[in-house]
Amino acid sequence: GWREEILGERTHNAIQHMAQFIPDYKTAEKGGKALFGAQQIPGTDPVLRAADVSFEQNHYARIEVVKASSTLLAAQKMLQYWFDIT
């Protein structure tokens, strides 16, 4: 996961951002280490926050995108799997 100092900085920035729209949010405090969503990374390498595609029957694909910039990678994986296009 994230190093503690990076997690603290990201949490602080998120609180400041939300406080622009909900003024009472400025008093929010970190409640614990993030476990899901964009904060979750495997291991310690933030570059790995990307996209994953799993394939099921009947041309069904399940895509998990954590980083919007990784949607192209997910689309490329589907093209290769279904149409052998690289």
XYZ file of C-alpha atoms in Angstrom:
86
model
C 0.000 0.000 0.000
C 0.886 3.653 0.226
C 3.712 4.856 2.460
C 2.247 6.543 5.545
C 3.521 10.043 4.674
C 2.080 9.826 1.146
C -1.239 8.545 2.481
C -1.378 11.441 4.958
C -0.663 13.993 2.230
C -3.284 12.529 -0.113
C -5.858 12.451 2.682
C -5.122 16.070 3.622
C -5.441 17.151 -0.018
C -8.750 15.297 -0.379
C -10.146 16.948 2.759
C -9.092 20.399 1.534
C -10.681 19.743 -1.855
C -14.006 18.619 -0.368
C -14.019 21.568 2.045
C -14.334 23.882 -0.962
C -17.821 22.477 -1.535
C -18.798 21.444 2.011
C -17.257 23.953 4.438
C -17.793 21.764 7.528
C -15.647 19.093 5.883
C -12.514 21.129 6.713
C -12.581 19.624 10.225
C -12.550 16.049 8.905
C -9.761 13.803 10.157
C -8.155 10.711 8.772
C -10.069 7.714 10.073
C -7.698 4.960 9.051
C -5.773 3.503 6.178
C -7.721 3.418 2.918
C -8.588 -0.104 1.829
C -10.535 0.266 -1.401
C -10.772 2.357 -4.547
C -8.090 4.596 -5.953
C -6.153 4.537 -2.694
C -5.585 0.802 -2.919
C -2.400 -0.371 -4.597
C -0.767 -3.776 -4.669
C 2.576 -3.794 -2.893
C 4.349 -0.441 -2.676
C 4.483 0.668 -6.326
C 1.857 3.343 -7.162
C 2.495 2.759 -10.887
C 0.597 -0.526 -10.510
C -2.675 1.363 -9.954
C -3.922 0.688 -13.428
C -6.603 -1.482 -14.975
C -7.424 -5.152 -14.988
C -9.639 -7.148 -17.316
C -11.078 -10.591 -16.679
C -12.960 -12.529 -19.322
C -15.997 -14.764 -18.871
C -18.227 -16.729 -21.231
C -20.347 -15.214 -24.023
C -17.943 -12.368 -24.803
C -18.333 -10.845 -21.362
C -15.464 -8.829 -19.916
C -15.185 -7.389 -16.439
C -13.007 -4.286 -16.219
C -11.675 -2.681 -13.073
C -10.162 0.714 -13.735
C -8.430 2.446 -10.867
C -6.633 5.078 -12.907
C -8.606 6.736 -15.718
C -5.478 7.001 -17.848
C -5.350 3.189 -17.876
C -8.617 2.717 -19.790
C -6.666 2.469 -23.046
C -4.681 -0.447 -21.593
C -7.946 -2.205 -20.680
C -9.330 -1.668 -24.199
C -6.114 -3.026 -25.721
C -6.371 -6.161 -23.567
C -9.912 -6.754 -24.851
C -8.881 -6.213 -28.488
C -6.070 -8.697 -28.124
C -8.189 -11.295 -26.327
C -11.231 -11.148 -28.607
C -9.783 -10.098 -31.973
C -6.068 -10.935 -31.703
C -5.251 -7.281 -32.406
C -2.082 -6.007 -30.766
